PDB file of C-alpha atoms in Angstrom:
ATOM      1  CA  MET T 147     -13.839 -24.608   1.172  1.00 53.00           C
ATOM      2  CA  ILE T 148     -14.363 -22.352  -1.819  1.00 48.00           C
ATOM      3  CA  PHE T 149     -11.485 -20.752  -3.564  1.00 47.00           C
ATOM      4  CA  LYS T 150     -11.535 -17.335  -4.991  1.00 44.00           C
ATOM      5  CA  ARG T 151     -12.672 -16.606  -8.535  1.00 45.00           C
ATOM      6  CA  LEU T 152     -10.565 -14.027 -10.379  1.00 42.00           C
ATOM      7  CA  ARG T 153     -11.744 -11.209 -12.638  1.00 45.00           C
ATOM      8  CA  TYR T 154      -8.595 -11.417 -14.523  1.00 49.00           C
ATOM      9  CA  TYR T 155     -10.122 -14.018 -16.754  1.00 50.00           C
ATOM     10  CA  THR T 156     -11.970 -11.363 -18.669  1.00 47.00           C
ATOM     11  CA  ILE T 157      -8.386 -10.132 -19.488  1.00 50.00           C
ATOM     12  CA  ILE T 158      -7.411 -13.743 -20.325  1.00 54.00           C
ATOM     13  CA  GLY T 159     -10.374 -13.786 -22.823  1.00 52.00           C
ATOM     14  CA  ILE T 160      -9.047 -10.829 -24.670  1.00 48.00           C
ATOM     15  CA  LEU T 161      -5.675 -12.408 -24.604  1.00 55.00           C
ATOM     16  CA  ILE T 162      -6.855 -15.755 -26.119  1.00 55.00           C
ATOM     17  CA  VAL T 163      -8.756 -13.976 -28.818  1.00 51.00           C
ATOM     18  CA  ALA T 164      -5.742 -11.960 -29.843  1.00 49.00           C
ATOM     19  CA  LEU T 165      -3.599 -15.054 -29.547  1.00 50.00           C
ATOM     20  CA  VAL T 166      -5.820 -17.066 -31.932  1.00 46.00           C
ATOM     21  CA  LEU T 167      -6.165 -14.197 -34.420  1.00 39.00           C
ATOM     22  CA  GLY T 168      -2.327 -13.572 -34.323  1.00 38.00           C
ATOM     23  CA  LEU T 169      -1.690 -17.359 -35.093  1.00 35.00           C
ATOM     24  CA  ALA T 170      -4.335 -17.538 -37.807  1.00 32.00           C
ATOM     25  CA  PHE T 171      -3.186 -14.384 -39.728  1.00 30.00           C
ATOM     26  CA  GLY T 172       0.299 -13.898 -38.531  1.00 30.00           C
ATOM     27  CA  GLY T 173       1.716 -17.032 -40.222  1.00 27.00           C
ATOM     28  CA  SER T 174       5.208 -16.941 -38.983  1.00 26.00           C
ATOM     29  CA  MET T 175       4.534 -16.458 -35.201  1.00 27.00           C
ATOM     30  CA  ALA T 176       6.323 -18.935 -32.878  1.00 28.00           C
ATOM     31  CA  THR T 177       4.691 -21.464 -30.484  1.00 31.00           C
ATOM     32  CA  ALA T 178       3.983 -20.187 -26.955  1.00 36.00           C
ATOM     33  CA  THR T 179       6.610 -21.115 -24.395  1.00 35.00           C
ATOM     34  CA  ASP T 180       5.567 -23.615 -21.722  1.00 34.00           C
ATOM     35  CA  ASN T 181       7.629 -22.261 -18.935  1.00 32.00           C
ATOM     36  CA  ILE T 182       8.029 -18.603 -18.703  1.00 33.00           C
ATOM     37  CA  GLN T 183       9.564 -16.770 -15.803  1.00 34.00           C
ATOM     38  CA  PRO T 184       7.021 -14.237 -14.565  1.00 36.00           C
ATOM     39  CA  GLU T 185       8.216 -10.667 -14.194  1.00 40.00           C
ATOM     40  CA  LEU T 186       6.228  -9.596 -11.152  1.00 37.00           C
ATOM     41  CA  PRO T 187       6.655  -6.573  -8.824  1.00 37.00           C
ATOM     42  CA  GLU T 188       8.618  -7.363  -5.765  1.00 39.00           C
ATOM     43  CA  GLN T 189       6.309  -7.717  -2.735  1.00 39.00           C
ATOM     44  CA  SER T 190       7.283  -8.677   0.888  1.00 38.00           C
ATOM     45  CA  LEU T 191       5.179 -10.891   2.993  1.00 41.00           C
ATOM     46  CA  PRO T 192       2.888  -8.829   5.202  1.00 45.00           C
ATOM     47  CA  THR T 193       4.161  -8.312   8.854  1.00 41.00           C
ATOM     48  CA  VAL T 194       1.702  -9.612  11.381  1.00 35.00           C
ATOM     49  CA  PRO T 195       1.337  -7.134  14.237  1.00 37.00           C
ATOM     50  CA  ASP T 196       2.593  -8.438  17.679  1.00 42.00           C
ATOM     51  CA  ASP T 197      -0.662  -7.579  19.475  1.00 39.00           C
ATOM     52  CA  ASP T 198      -3.003  -9.524  17.017  1.00 40.00           C
ATOM     53  CA  THR T 199      -4.905 -12.410  18.512  1.00 38.00           C
ATOM     54  CA  PRO T 200      -7.203 -14.910  16.799  1.00 37.00           C
ATOM     55  CA  ASP T 201     -10.948 -14.719  16.905  1.00 41.00           C
ATOM     56  CA  ASP T 202     -13.301 -17.329  18.621  1.00 40.00           C
ATOM     57  CA  ASP T 203     -13.459 -21.056  18.161  1.00 39.00           C
ATOM     58  CA  THR T 204      -9.800 -21.820  18.648  1.00 38.00           C
ATOM     59  CA  GLU T 205      -8.919 -25.272  19.766  1.00 41.00           C
ATOM     60  CA  ASP T 206      -6.446 -24.243  22.646  1.00 41.00           C
ATOM     61  CA  ASN T 207      -7.318 -22.039  25.526  1.00 38.00           C
ATOM     62  CA  ASN T 208      -4.972 -20.520  28.071  1.00 39.00           C
ATOM     63  CA  ASP T 209      -7.274 -19.068  30.825  1.00 42.00           C
ATOM     64  CA  THR T 210      -8.387 -15.683  29.528  1.00 41.00           C
ATOM     65  CA  THR T 211      -6.075 -15.673  26.553  1.00 48.00           C
ATOM     66  CA  GLU T 212      -7.038 -17.498  23.333  1.00 62.00           C
ATOM     67  CA  THR T 213      -4.134 -18.869  21.160  1.00 81.00           C
ATOM     68  CA  MET T 214      -3.937 -19.827  17.696  1.00 88.00           C
ATOM     69  CA  PRO T 215      -4.352 -23.681  17.199  1.00 92.00           C
ATOM     70  CA  VAL T 216      -1.392 -25.724  16.010  1.00 95.00           C
ATOM     71  CA  PHE T 217      -2.106 -27.369  12.705  1.00 96.00           C
ATOM     72  CA  LYS T 218      -0.913 -30.573  11.411  1.00 96.00           C
ATOM     73  CA  ASN T 219      -3.301 -30.857   8.595  1.00 97.00           C
ATOM     74  CA  ALA T 220      -3.058 -28.375   5.704  1.00 98.00           C
ATOM     75  CA  TYR T 221      -6.800 -28.623   4.794  1.00 98.00           C
ATOM     76  CA  LYS T 222      -7.907 -27.921   8.357  1.00 97.00           C
ATOM     77  CA  LEU T 223      -5.659 -24.953   8.332  1.00 98.00           C
ATOM     78  CA  TRP T 224      -7.271 -23.757   5.019  1.00 97.00           C
ATOM     79  CA  GLU T 225     -10.758 -24.090   6.557  1.00 96.00           C
ATOM     80  CA  TYR T 226      -9.793 -22.061   9.620  1.00 97.00           C
ATOM     81  CA  SER T 227      -8.205 -19.316   7.475  1.00 97.00           C
ATOM     82  CA  TYR T 228     -10.973 -19.153   4.859  1.00 95.00           C
ATOM     83  CA  ASP T 229     -13.618 -18.805   7.569  1.00 95.00           C
ATOM     84  CA  ILE T 230     -11.843 -15.531   8.718  1.00 96.00           C
ATOM     85  CA  PHE T 231     -11.451 -14.250   5.336  1.00 94.00           C
ATOM     86  CA  LYS T 232     -15.106 -15.017   4.373  1.00 92.00           C
ATOM     87  CA  ASN T 233     -16.793 -13.804   7.590  1.00 94.00           C
ATOM     88  CA  GLY T 234     -14.440 -11.151   8.937  1.00 95.00           C
ATOM     89  CA  LYS T 235     -14.661  -7.404   9.134  1.00 96.00           C
ATOM     90  CA  GLY T 236     -12.903  -6.686   5.860  1.00 95.00           C
ATOM     91  CA  TYR T 237      -9.545  -6.960   4.054  1.00 95.00           C
ATOM     92  CA  TYR T 238      -7.066  -5.141   1.860  1.00 94.00           C
ATOM     93  CA  ALA T 239      -5.129  -6.986  -0.793  1.00 94.00           C
ATOM     94  CA  ILE T 240      -3.046  -6.451  -3.907  1.00 93.00           C
ATOM     95  CA  MET T 241      -2.861  -8.859  -6.992  1.00 92.00           C
ATOM     96  CA  SER T 242       0.006  -8.871  -9.459  1.00 92.00           C
ATOM     97  CA  GLY T 243       0.512 -11.214 -12.302  1.00 91.00           C
ATOM     98  CA  GLN T 244       0.665 -11.909 -15.941  1.00 90.00           C
ATOM     99  CA  ALA T 245      -0.815 -14.038 -18.789  1.00 84.00           C
ATOM    100  CA  ASP T 246       1.651 -15.356 -21.348  1.00 80.00           C
ATOM    101  CA  ALA T 247       0.833 -16.210 -25.008  1.00 70.00           C
ATOM    102  CA  THR T 248       2.541 -16.094 -28.440  1.00 69.00           C
ATOM    103  CA  ILE T 249       1.609 -12.506 -29.295  1.00 68.00           C
ATOM    104  CA  GLY T 250       2.808 -10.997 -25.983  1.00 77.00           C
ATOM    105  CA  THR T 251       2.197 -10.743 -22.276  1.00 85.00           C
ATOM    106  CA  GLN T 252      -0.633  -9.156 -20.379  1.00 85.00           C
ATOM    107  CA  TYR T 253       0.447  -7.783 -17.111  1.00 91.00           C
ATOM    108  CA  MET T 254      -2.122  -7.241 -14.350  1.00 91.00           C
ATOM    109  CA  TYR T 255      -2.040  -5.365 -11.069  1.00 93.00           C
ATOM    110  CA  SER T 256      -5.161  -4.859  -8.829  1.00 92.00           C
ATOM    111  CA  VAL T 257      -5.951  -3.285  -5.505  1.00 92.00           C
ATOM    112  CA  TYR T 258      -8.899  -4.800  -3.574  1.00 93.00           C
ATOM    113  CA  LYS T 259     -10.739  -3.402  -0.458  1.00 93.00           C
ATOM    114  CA  ARG T 260     -13.591  -4.927   1.230  1.00 94.00           C
ATOM    115  CA  ASN T 261     -15.803  -4.351   4.322  1.00 96.00           C
ATOM    116  CA  GLY T 262     -17.880  -7.026   6.074  1.00 94.00           C
ATOM    117  CA  PRO T 263     -18.392 -10.566   5.219  1.00 92.00           C
ATOM    118  CA  VAL T 264     -18.262 -11.626   1.598  1.00 87.00           C
ATOM    119  CA  SER T 265     -21.975 -12.552   1.634  1.00 85.00           C
ATOM    120  CA  ASN T 266     -22.947  -8.879   1.965  1.00 85.00           C
ATOM    121  CA  TYR T 267     -21.910  -8.183  -1.649  1.00 83.00           C
ATOM    122  CA  SER T 268     -21.489  -4.425  -0.849  1.00 90.00           C
ATOM    123  CA  ASP T 269     -18.976  -1.766   0.309  1.00 94.00           C
ATOM    124  CA  ASN T 270     -15.925  -2.806  -1.710  1.00 93.00           C
ATOM    125  CA  LEU T 271     -13.477  -1.301  -4.228  1.00 93.00           C
ATOM    126  CA  GLU T 272     -11.444  -2.819  -6.999  1.00 93.00           C
ATOM    127  CA  ILE T 273      -8.879  -0.954  -9.127  1.00 93.00           C
ATOM    128  CA  SER T 274      -7.532  -3.278 -11.852  1.00 92.00           C
ATOM    129  CA  TYR T 275      -4.524  -2.146 -14.009  1.00 92.00           C
ATOM    130  CA  ARG T 276      -3.751  -3.972 -17.325  1.00 90.00           C
ATOM    131  CA  LYS T 277      -0.793  -3.474 -19.486  1.00 91.00           C
ATOM    132  CA  GLY T 278      -0.021  -5.406 -22.686  1.00 87.00           C
ATOM    133  CA  THR T 279       3.252  -5.811 -24.524  1.00 87.00           C
ATOM    134  CA  SER T 280       1.468  -5.972 -27.904  1.00 80.00           C
ATOM    135  CA  SER T 281      -0.998  -3.589 -29.531  1.00 77.00           C
ATOM    136  CA  PHE T 282      -3.458  -6.672 -29.628  1.00 72.00           C
ATOM    137  CA  LEU T 283      -3.515  -6.613 -25.823  1.00 76.00           C
ATOM    138  CA  ASP T 284      -5.424  -4.323 -23.414  1.00 78.00           C
ATOM    139  CA  SER T 285      -3.768  -1.471 -21.632  1.00 89.00           C
ATOM    140  CA  SER T 286      -6.187   0.304 -19.365  1.00 93.00           C
ATOM    141  CA  VAL T 287      -7.607   0.588 -15.810  1.00 93.00           C
ATOM    142  CA  LEU T 288     -11.025  -0.749 -14.675  1.00 93.00           C
ATOM    143  CA  ILE T 289     -12.440   0.793 -11.481  1.00 94.00           C
ATOM    144  CA  THR T 290     -15.382  -0.757  -9.755  1.00 93.00           C
ATOM    145  CA  TYR T 291     -16.849   0.676  -6.602  1.00 94.00           C
ATOM    146  CA  THR T 292     -19.838  -0.773  -4.715  1.00 93.00           C
ATOM    147  CA  ASP T 293     -21.398   1.421  -2.020  1.00 94.00           C
ATOM    148  CA  LYS T 294     -22.985   0.139   1.204  1.00 93.00           C
ATOM    149  CA  THR T 295     -26.376  -0.209  -0.367  1.00 92.00           C
ATOM    150  CA  GLY T 296     -25.082  -2.603  -3.001  1.00 89.00           C
ATOM    151  CA  LEU T 297     -25.060  -0.240  -5.869  1.00 92.00           C
ATOM    152  CA  SER T 298     -22.056  -0.560  -8.178  1.00 92.00           C
ATOM    153  CA  TYR T 299     -20.249   1.999 -10.207  1.00 94.00           C
ATOM    154  CA  ARG T 300     -17.895   0.998 -13.045  1.00 93.00           C
ATOM    155  CA  GLN T 301     -15.688   2.770 -15.452  1.00 94.00           C
ATOM    156  CA  SER T 302     -12.415   2.261 -17.348  1.00 94.00           C
ATOM    157  CA  THR T 303      -9.763   4.702 -18.488  1.00 94.00           C
ATOM    158  CA  THR T 304      -6.582   4.588 -20.485  1.00 94.00           C
ATOM    159  CA  ASN T 305      -5.301   7.673 -18.557  1.00 93.00           C
ATOM    160  CA  TYR T 306      -3.027   6.061 -16.090  1.00 92.00           C
ATOM    161  CA  VAL T 307       0.390   5.094 -14.820  1.00 91.00           C
ATOM    162  CA  PHE T 308       0.535   1.332 -14.312  1.00 92.00           C
ATOM    163  CA  ALA T 309       0.200   0.239 -10.690  1.00 90.00           C
ATOM    164  CA  GLU T 310       0.452   3.820  -9.549  1.00 88.00           C
ATOM    165  CA  SER T 311      -2.257   6.240 -10.531  1.00 90.00           C
ATOM    166  CA  TYR T 312      -5.260   6.838 -12.838  1.00 91.00           C
ATOM    167  CA  VAL T 313      -7.611   9.634 -14.096  1.00 92.00           C
ATOM    168  CA  ILE T 314     -11.182   8.825 -14.685  1.00 93.00           C
ATOM    169  CA  ASP T 315     -12.260  10.763 -17.823  1.00 92.00           C
ATOM    170  CA  THR T 316     -16.012   9.934 -18.018  1.00 94.00           C
ATOM    171  CA  ALA T 317     -18.957   9.204 -15.637  1.00 95.00           C
ATOM    172  CA  PRO T 318     -19.338   5.547 -14.652  1.00 95.00           C
ATOM    173  CA  THR T 319     -22.129   3.077 -15.489  1.00 93.00           C
ATOM    174  CA  THR T 320     -24.196   1.964 -12.441  1.00 92.00           C
ATOM    175  CA  PHE T 321     -25.906  -1.358 -11.779  1.00 85.00           C
ATOM    176  CA  PRO T 322     -27.004  -3.453  -8.803  1.00 82.00           C
ATOM    177  CA  TYR T 323     -24.086  -5.508  -7.631  1.00 72.00           C
ATOM    178  CA  THR T 324     -25.984  -8.778  -7.694  1.00 67.00           C
ATOM    179  CA  LYS T 325     -26.816  -8.284 -11.407  1.00 58.00           C
ATOM    180  CA  LYS T 326     -23.175  -9.359 -12.202  1.00 57.00           C
ATOM    181  CA  PHE T 327     -24.340 -12.892 -11.623  1.00 52.00           C
ATOM    182  CA  ASP T 328     -26.969 -12.575 -14.273  1.00 50.00           C
ATOM    183  CA  TRP T 329     -24.098 -11.702 -16.691  1.00 44.00           C
ATOM    184  CA  GLY T 330     -22.325 -14.948 -15.726  1.00 52.00           C
ATOM    185  CA  GLU T 331     -19.578 -13.137 -13.813  1.00 56.00           C
ATOM    186  CA  ARG T 332     -18.154 -14.165 -10.534  1.00 55.00           C
ATOM    187  CA  ASP T 333     -17.671 -12.050  -7.356  1.00 65.00           C
ATOM    188  CA  VAL T 334     -14.032 -10.963  -7.338  1.00 68.00           C
ATOM    189  CA  HIS T 335     -14.092 -10.668  -3.453  1.00 75.00           C
ATOM    190  CA  ASP T 336     -14.837 -14.425  -2.884  1.00 77.00           C
ATOM    191  CA  PHE T 337     -13.494 -17.847  -3.794  1.00 77.00           C
ATOM    192  CA  LEU T 338     -14.865 -20.399  -6.248  1.00 73.00           C
ATOM    193  CA  LEU T 339     -12.598 -23.483  -6.404  1.00 83.00           C
ATOM    194  CA  ASN T 340     -13.455 -26.048  -3.780  1.00 84.00           C
ATOM    195  CA  VAL T 341     -10.115 -26.782  -2.004  1.00 94.00           C
ATOM    196  CA  THR T 342     -10.308 -30.016  -0.004  1.00 95.00           C
ATOM    197  CA  SER T 343      -8.445 -33.348   0.176  1.00 96.00           C
ATOM    198  CA  LYS T 344     -10.901 -34.823  -2.172  1.00 96.00           C
ATOM    199  CA  THR T 345     -10.664 -32.077  -4.967  1.00 96.00           C
ATOM    200  CA  SER T 346      -6.980 -31.629  -4.780  1.00 97.00           C
ATOM    201  CA  LYS T 347      -3.636 -33.202  -4.008  1.00 98.00           C
ATOM    202  CA  LEU T 348      -1.294 -31.822  -1.347  1.00 98.00           C
ATOM    203  CA  VAL T 349       2.112 -31.234  -2.713  1.00 98.00           C
ATOM    204  CA  TYR T 350       3.810 -30.088   0.531  1.00 97.00           C
ATOM    205  CA  PHE T 351       2.945 -28.611   3.984  1.00 98.00           C
ATOM    206  CA  ASP T 352       5.874 -26.644   5.510  1.00 97.00           C
ATOM    207  CA  ARG T 353       5.429 -25.933   9.178  1.00 96.00           C
ATOM    208  CA  THR T 354       9.026 -25.013   9.969  1.00 96.00           C
ATOM    209  CA  LYS T 355       8.745 -21.285   9.395  1.00 94.00           C
ATOM    210  CA  ASP T 356       8.521 -19.256  12.607  1.00 92.00           C
ATOM    211  CA  ASP T 357       5.703 -16.897  11.639  1.00 94.00           C
ATOM    212  CA  TYR T 358       3.585 -18.692   8.995  1.00 96.00           C
ATOM    213  CA  TYR T 359       2.603 -21.969   7.445  1.00 97.00           C
ATOM    214  CA  GLU T 360       3.111 -22.687   3.768  1.00 97.00           C
ATOM    215  CA  PHE T 361       1.472 -25.361   1.636  1.00 97.00           C
ATOM    216  CA  LYS T 362       0.805 -26.119  -1.944  1.00 97.00           C
ATOM    217  CA  VAL T 363      -1.950 -28.041  -3.615  1.00 98.00           C
ATOM    218  CA  THR T 364      -2.747 -29.055  -7.216  1.00 98.00           C
ATOM    219  CA  MET T 365      -6.346 -29.202  -8.202  1.00 97.00           C
ATOM    220  CA  ASN T 366      -7.851 -32.329  -9.624  1.00 97.00           C
ATOM    221  CA  SER T 367      -8.709 -31.290 -13.228  1.00 94.00           C
ATOM    222  CA  ASP T 368     -12.297 -32.878 -12.916  1.00 93.00           C
ATOM    223  CA  ALA T 369     -12.780 -30.837  -9.765  1.00 93.00           C
ATOM    224  CA  VAL T 370     -12.566 -27.407 -11.672  1.00 89.00           C
ATOM    225  CA  PRO T 371     -16.195 -26.275 -12.344  1.00 84.00           C
ATOM    226  CA  SER T 372     -17.270 -26.375 -15.913  1.00 78.00           C
ATOM    227  CA  ASN T 373     -18.013 -22.583 -15.796  1.00 77.00           C
ATOM    228  CA  TYR T 374     -14.632 -21.722 -14.223  1.00 80.00           C
ATOM    229  CA  TYR T 375     -13.254 -20.401 -17.621  1.00 81.00           C
ATOM    230  CA  ASN T 376     -16.567 -19.001 -18.960  1.00 77.00           C
ATOM    231  CA  PRO T 377     -15.014 -15.475 -19.625  1.00 68.00           C
ATOM    232  CA  VAL T 378     -12.638 -17.265 -22.050  1.00 76.00           C
ATOM    233  CA  THR T 379     -14.950 -19.761 -23.689  1.00 79.00           C
ATOM    234  CA  GLY T 380     -17.572 -16.979 -24.101  1.00 75.00           C
ATOM    235  CA  SER T 381     -15.316 -15.607 -26.941  1.00 75.00           C
ATOM    236  CA  PRO T 382     -16.656 -16.462 -30.444  1.00 82.00           C
ATOM    237  CA  TYR T 383     -13.041 -17.365 -31.360  1.00 80.00           C
ATOM    238  CA  VAL T 384     -12.839 -20.086 -28.735  1.00 83.00           C
ATOM    239  CA  SER T 385     -14.527 -23.486 -29.060  1.00 90.00           C
ATOM    240  CA  HIS T 386     -13.741 -24.947 -25.646  1.00 90.00           C
ATOM    241  CA  ILE T 387     -11.088 -25.789 -23.060  1.00 91.00           C
ATOM    242  CA  PRO T 388     -10.414 -29.386 -22.684  1.00 93.00           C
ATOM    243  CA  GLN T 389     -11.026 -30.421 -19.061  1.00 93.00           C
ATOM    244  CA  GLU T 390      -7.936 -32.650 -18.956  1.00 94.00           C
ATOM    245  CA  SER T 391      -5.708 -29.785 -20.016  1.00 94.00           C
ATOM    246  CA  ILE T 392      -6.313 -27.803 -16.975  1.00 94.00           C
ATOM    247  CA  ASN T 393      -3.471 -27.678 -14.523  1.00 96.00           C
ATOM    248  CA  ILE T 394      -3.826 -25.448 -11.575  1.00 96.00           C
ATOM    249  CA  SER T 395      -1.595 -25.249  -8.473  1.00 96.00           C
ATOM    250  CA  ILE T 396      -2.121 -22.936  -5.420  1.00 96.00           C
ATOM    251  CA  THR T 397       0.493 -21.984  -2.842  1.00 97.00           C
ATOM    252  CA  PHE T 398      -0.801 -20.518   0.329  1.00 97.00           C
ATOM    253  CA  LYS T 399       0.969 -18.728   3.179  1.00 97.00           C
ATOM    254  CA  ILE T 400      -1.090 -18.436   6.491  1.00 97.00           C
ATOM    255  CA  SER T 401      -0.140 -16.747   9.661  1.00 96.00           C
ATOM    256  CA  LYS T 402       0.835 -18.861  12.705  1.00 96.00           C
ATOM    257  CA  VAL T 403      -0.274 -15.863  14.909  1.00 95.00           C
ATOM    258  CA  ASN T 404      -3.832 -15.483  13.999  1.00 96.00           C
ATOM    259  CA  GLY T 405      -4.692 -17.644  11.145  1.00 97.00           C
ATOM    260  CA  HIS T 406      -5.005 -14.876   8.671  1.00 97.00           C
ATOM    261  CA  LEU T 407      -4.388 -15.577   4.921  1.00 96.00           C
ATOM    262  CA  LEU T 408      -1.244 -13.812   4.013  1.00 96.00           C
ATOM    263  CA  SER T 409      -0.845 -14.649   0.346  1.00 95.00           C
ATOM    264  CA  TYR T 410      -1.457 -17.153  -2.264  1.00 94.00           C
ATOM    265  CA  VAL T 411      -0.198 -17.873  -5.688  1.00 94.00           C
ATOM    266  CA  LEU T 412      -2.161 -19.249  -8.666  1.00 93.00           C
ATOM    267  CA  ASP T 413      -0.131 -21.056 -11.305  1.00 94.00           C
ATOM    268  CA  GLU T 414      -2.365 -22.203 -14.171  1.00 92.00           C
ATOM    269  CA  TYR T 415      -1.843 -23.804 -17.505  1.00 92.00           C
ATOM    270  CA  PHE T 416      -4.582 -24.813 -19.863  1.00 91.00           C
ATOM    271  CA  GLU T 417      -5.242 -25.327 -23.526  1.00 89.00           C
ATOM    272  CA  VAL T 418      -7.646 -23.414 -25.767  1.00 86.00           C
ATOM    273  CA  VAL T 419      -9.397 -24.983 -28.749  1.00 89.00           C
ATOM    274  CA  PRO T 420      -9.959 -22.264 -31.341  1.00 86.00           C
ATOM    275  CA  ALA T 421     -13.492 -22.157 -33.021  1.00 86.00           C
ATOM    276  CA  GLY T 422     -14.386 -22.730 -36.616  1.00 84.00           C
ATOM    277  CA  ILE T 423     -11.852 -22.250 -39.215  1.00 85.00           C
ATOM    278  CA  LEU T 424      -9.350 -21.035 -36.682  1.00 79.00           C
ATOM    279  CA  GLY T 425      -9.121 -24.605 -35.521  1.00 79.00           C
ATOM    280  CA  VAL T 426      -6.540 -25.081 -38.211  1.00 80.00           C
ATOM    281  CA  VAL T 427      -3.840 -23.487 -35.889  1.00 80.00           C
ATOM    282  CA  GLY T 428      -4.416 -26.299 -33.340  1.00 82.00           C
ATOM    283  CA  ASN T 429      -4.736 -26.099 -29.500  1.00 86.00           C
ATOM    284  CA  GLN T 430      -3.049 -23.054 -27.905  1.00 83.00           C
ATOM    285  CA  LYS T 431      -1.270 -23.327 -24.637  1.00 85.00           C
ATOM    286  CA  THR T 432      -1.762 -20.604 -22.034  1.00 85.00           C
ATOM    287  CA  HIS T 433       0.022 -19.806 -18.756  1.00 88.00           C
ATOM    288  CA  ASN T 434      -1.324 -17.538 -15.985  1.00 88.00           C
ATOM    289  CA  TYR T 435       0.677 -16.640 -12.968  1.00 91.00           C
ATOM    290  CA  ILE T 436      -1.060 -14.633 -10.257  1.00 91.00           C
ATOM    291  CA  THR T 437      -0.104 -13.537  -6.764  1.00 93.00           C
ATOM    292  CA  TYR T 438      -2.526 -12.089  -4.196  1.00 93.00           C
ATOM    293  CA  THR T 439      -0.857 -10.531  -1.042  1.00 94.00           C
ATOM    294  CA  PHE T 440      -3.209  -9.629   1.811  1.00 95.00           C
ATOM    295  CA  TYR T 441      -1.883  -6.609   3.939  1.00 93.00           C
ATOM    296  CA  GLU T 442      -4.815  -6.414   6.246  1.00 94.00           C
ATOM    297  CA  MET T 443      -7.375  -9.061   7.217  1.00 96.00           C
ATOM    298  CA  ASP T 444     -10.457  -9.047   9.500  1.00 96.00           C
ATOM    299  CA  LYS T 445     -10.175  -5.355   9.603  1.00 95.00           C
ATOM    300  CA  GLU T 446     -12.646  -2.523   8.480  1.00 95.00           C
ATOM    301  CA  GLN T 447     -11.288  -0.513   5.615  1.00 94.00           C
ATOM    302  CA  ASN T 448     -11.662   3.119   4.740  1.00 93.00           C
ATOM    303  CA  ILE T 449     -13.200   2.825   1.341  1.00 93.00           C
ATOM    304  CA  GLU T 450     -13.744   6.078  -0.570  1.00 92.00           C
ATOM    305  CA  ASN T 451     -16.017   6.656  -3.543  1.00 94.00           C
ATOM    306  CA  PRO T 452     -13.675   7.377  -6.619  1.00 94.00           C
ATOM    307  CA  PHE T 453     -16.666   8.873  -8.643  1.00 95.00           C
ATOM    308  CA  THR T 454     -17.746  11.790  -6.415  1.00 92.00           C
ATOM    309  CA  GLU T 455     -16.793  14.345  -8.998  1.00 91.00           C
ATOM    310  CA  PHE T 456     -19.384  13.038 -11.311  1.00 90.00           C
ATOM    311  CA  GLY T 457     -22.065  13.576  -8.581  1.00 87.00           C
ATOM    312  CA  PHE T 458     -22.326   9.986  -7.476  1.00 84.00           C
TER     313      PHE T 458
END
């Protein structure tokens, strides 16, 4: 199955550039800490409605009532859950996280709404807040809305309250949604990493919870696509990211009631090799910690155009 590609790497690219510049010209700055406790907003696990029932193709049948299969294999469970996510009616999710480096922390908080299967590449909304603890880091909101025809509208603003509200000051730019791929970007509403027993290692599979399964995998570094960190390596200040330095773990929570993906956590470490003369500072360690929580799955969303005041 294919694991979700995150737009936050454009943020990470800014962070890395600032990190390298800070180290090159700051002189006395300390080395980045390997293990930093993320300061994330408290979020509870979504409550699964009592009357939810799974879709088709379950393994067990009880006359007219279909029941959720019992899974003993974490990868089979992920295939089942990903299929619902990919081909369902829509979803609503919130992402929160941070990226840590020597010069500071970049906090991230995003709201995602989508209708229809991911393959439609239309009818979705993303609101991404960014707050940096240093003047080198970005503090703004990026709003991207794609209508039912596949036309996207995008604008950023610094007029906002983190994770609460924003004011759009100027008209958005417009472009066909699929053009994003010409820019080398990935769709934030789908997955990219291929999570299978051959591309990852199962750390644990907890089946003891009453309402949900939980399991954790670590990706094989050679199974991470070469373009996974393109938004970072696209910086002129970055030479490359050593493949062997990539360490990605993913923790999933999936409902036992209907197989819906409830949440997942990405915990990533990797090293950045600065380009050119900046290479004198040596490889820079980076830590990203991101949590996605899904509050509605396989359900059509009410998605409103945030740019109507500009005549769009």
